[in-house]
mmCIF file with all atom_site columns, C-alpha atoms in Angstrom:
data_model
loop_
_atom_site.group_PDB
_atom_site.id
_atom_site.type_symbol
_atom_site.label_atom_id
_atom_site.label_alt_id
_atom_site.label_comp_id
_atom_site.label_asym_id
_atom_site.label_entity_id
_atom_site.label_seq_id
_atom_site.pdbx_PDB_ins_code
_atom_site.Cartn_x
_atom_site.Cartn_y
_atom_site.Cartn_z
_atom_site.occupancy
_atom_site.B_iso_or_equiv
_atom_site.pdbx_formal_charge
_atom_site.auth_seq_id
_atom_site.auth_comp_id
_atom_site.auth_asym_id
_atom_site.auth_atom_id
_atom_site.pdbx_PDB_model_num
ATOM 1  C CA . UNK A 1 1  ? -34.216 -1.711  55.704 1.00 0.00 ? 1  UNK A CA 1
ATOM 2  C CA . UNK A 1 2  ? -33.511 0.610   52.822 1.00 0.00 ? 2  UNK A CA 1
ATOM 3  C CA . UNK A 1 3  ? -30.088 1.357   51.461 1.00 0.00 ? 3  UNK A CA 1
ATOM 4  C CA . UNK A 1 4  ? -29.338 4.284   49.180 1.00 0.00 ? 4  UNK A CA 1
ATOM 5  C CA . UNK A 1 5  ? -26.136 4.562   47.195 1.00 0.00 ? 5  UNK A CA 1
ATOM 6  C CA . UNK A 1 6  ? -25.014 7.581   45.233 1.00 0.00 ? 6  UNK A CA 1
ATOM 7  C CA . UNK A 1 7  ? -21.844 7.494   43.171 1.00 0.00 ? 7  UNK A CA 1
ATOM 8  C CA . UNK A 1 8  ? -20.315 10.814  42.238 1.00 0.00 ? 8  UNK A CA 1
ATOM 9  C CA . UNK A 1 9  ? -16.754 9.580   41.792 1.00 0.00 ? 9  UNK A CA 1
ATOM 10 C CA . UNK A 1 10 ? -14.607 10.032  38.700 1.00 0.00 ? 10 UNK A CA 1
ATOM 11 C CA . UNK A 1 11 ? -14.924 6.385   37.648 1.00 0.00 ? 11 UNK A CA 1
ATOM 12 C CA . UNK A 1 12 ? -12.264 3.715   37.309 1.00 0.00 ? 12 UNK A CA 1
ATOM 13 C CA . UNK A 1 13 ? -10.544 2.152   34.327 1.00 0.00 ? 13 UNK A CA 1
ATOM 14 C CA . UNK A 1 14 ? -10.958 -1.586  33.748 1.00 0.00 ? 14 UNK A CA 1
ATOM 15 C CA . UNK A 1 15 ? -7.442  -2.153  35.118 1.00 0.00 ? 15 UNK A CA 1
ATOM 16 C CA . UNK A 1 16 ? -8.238  -0.164  38.260 1.00 0.00 ? 16 UNK A CA 1
ATOM 17 C CA . UNK A 1 17 ? -11.506 -2.075  38.725 1.00 0.00 ? 17 UNK A CA 1
ATOM 18 C CA . UNK A 1 18 ? -9.574  -5.349  38.704 1.00 0.00 ? 18 UNK A CA 1
ATOM 19 C CA . UNK A 1 19 ? -7.208  -4.091  41.406 1.00 0.00 ? 19 UNK A CA 1
ATOM 20 C CA . UNK A 1 20 ? -9.492  -2.277  43.882 1.00 0.00 ? 20 UNK A CA 1
ATOM 21 C CA . UNK A 1 21 ? -9.709  -5.285  46.237 1.00 0.00 ? 21 UNK A CA 1
ATOM 22 C CA . UNK A 1 22 ? -5.921  -5.564  46.582 1.00 0.00 ? 22 UNK A CA 1
ATOM 23 C CA . UNK A 1 23 ? -4.428  -4.624  49.914 1.00 0.00 ? 23 UNK A CA 1
ATOM 24 C CA . UNK A 1 24 ? -2.846  -1.128  49.815 1.00 0.00 ? 24 UNK A CA 1
ATOM 25 C CA . UNK A 1 25 ? -4.080  -0.370  46.275 1.00 0.00 ? 25 UNK A CA 1
ATOM 26 C CA . UNK A 1 26 ? -5.038  3.251   45.680 1.00 0.00 ? 26 UNK A CA 1
ATOM 27 C CA . UNK A 1 27 ? -6.391  4.324   42.317 1.00 0.00 ? 27 UNK A CA 1
ATOM 28 C CA . UNK A 1 28 ? -4.367  7.275   41.012 1.00 0.00 ? 28 UNK A CA 1
ATOM 29 C CA . UNK A 1 29 ? -6.222  10.564  40.786 1.00 0.00 ? 29 UNK A CA 1
ATOM 30 C CA . UNK A 1 30 ? -8.992  9.563   43.207 1.00 0.00 ? 30 UNK A CA 1
ATOM 31 C CA . UNK A 1 31 ? -9.362  12.066  46.046 1.00 0.00 ? 31 UNK A CA 1
ATOM 32 C CA . UNK A 1 32 ? -8.935  10.775  49.610 1.00 0.00 ? 32 UNK A CA 1
ATOM 33 C CA . UNK A 1 33 ? -11.975 11.149  51.865 1.00 0.00 ? 33 UNK A CA 1
ATOM 34 C CA . UNK A 1 34 ? -10.276 10.942  55.277 1.00 0.00 ? 34 UNK A CA 1
ATOM 35 C CA . UNK A 1 35 ? -9.666  14.049  57.353 1.00 0.00 ? 35 UNK A CA 1
ATOM 36 C CA . UNK A 1 36 ? -5.918  13.440  57.322 1.00 0.00 ? 36 UNK A CA 1
ATOM 37 C CA . UNK A 1 37 ? -5.737  13.616  53.534 1.00 0.00 ? 37 UNK A CA 1
ATOM 38 C CA . UNK A 1 38 ? -3.845  10.323  53.463 1.00 0.00 ? 38 UNK A CA 1
ATOM 39 C CA . UNK A 1 39 ? -5.396  6.918   52.821 1.00 0.00 ? 39 UNK A CA 1
ATOM 40 C CA . UNK A 1 40 ? -3.834  3.520   53.353 1.00 0.00 ? 40 UNK A CA 1
ATOM 41 C CA . UNK A 1 41 ? -5.667  1.639   50.625 1.00 0.00 ? 41 UNK A CA 1
ATOM 42 C CA . UNK A 1 42 ? -7.069  -0.886  53.091 1.00 0.00 ? 42 UNK A CA 1
ATOM 43 C CA . UNK A 1 43 ? -10.788 -0.004  53.175 1.00 0.00 ? 43 UNK A CA 1
ATOM 44 C CA . UNK A 1 44 ? -12.140 -2.241  50.411 1.00 0.00 ? 44 UNK A CA 1
ATOM 45 C CA . UNK A 1 45 ? -9.694  -5.031  51.230 1.00 0.00 ? 45 UNK A CA 1
ATOM 46 C CA . UNK A 1 46 ? -10.897 -5.107  54.851 1.00 0.00 ? 46 UNK A CA 1
ATOM 47 C CA . UNK A 1 47 ? -14.541 -5.025  53.705 1.00 0.00 ? 47 UNK A CA 1
ATOM 48 C CA . UNK A 1 48 ? -13.895 -7.985  51.412 1.00 0.00 ? 48 UNK A CA 1
ATOM 49 C CA . UNK A 1 49 ? -12.392 -10.005 54.281 1.00 0.00 ? 49 UNK A CA 1
ATOM 50 C CA . UNK A 1 50 ? -15.253 -9.182  56.671 1.00 0.00 ? 50 UNK A CA 1
ATOM 51 C CA . UNK A 1 51 ? -17.934 -10.050 54.128 1.00 0.00 ? 51 UNK A CA 1
ATOM 52 C CA . UNK A 1 52 ? -16.146 -13.297 53.279 1.00 0.00 ? 52 UNK A CA 1
ATOM 53 C CA . UNK A 1 53 ? -16.102 -14.292 56.950 1.00 0.00 ? 53 UNK A CA 1
ATOM 54 C CA . UNK A 1 54 ? -19.853 -13.754 57.196 1.00 0.00 ? 54 UNK A CA 1
ATOM 55 C CA . UNK A 1 55 ? -20.484 -16.069 54.269 1.00 0.00 ? 55 UNK A CA 1
#
């Protein structure tokens, strides 16, 4: 399998990088990708839990 990743985001400060795995954390100034225009800040937190459960 091949995986391609492209990052075109604005970047995060060191403080924001330390907090991105927290439940409900949303970095200020980062646009929301969902169709509703509102994010919950759960995406990376849920990914972290799922990956942890798979070892």
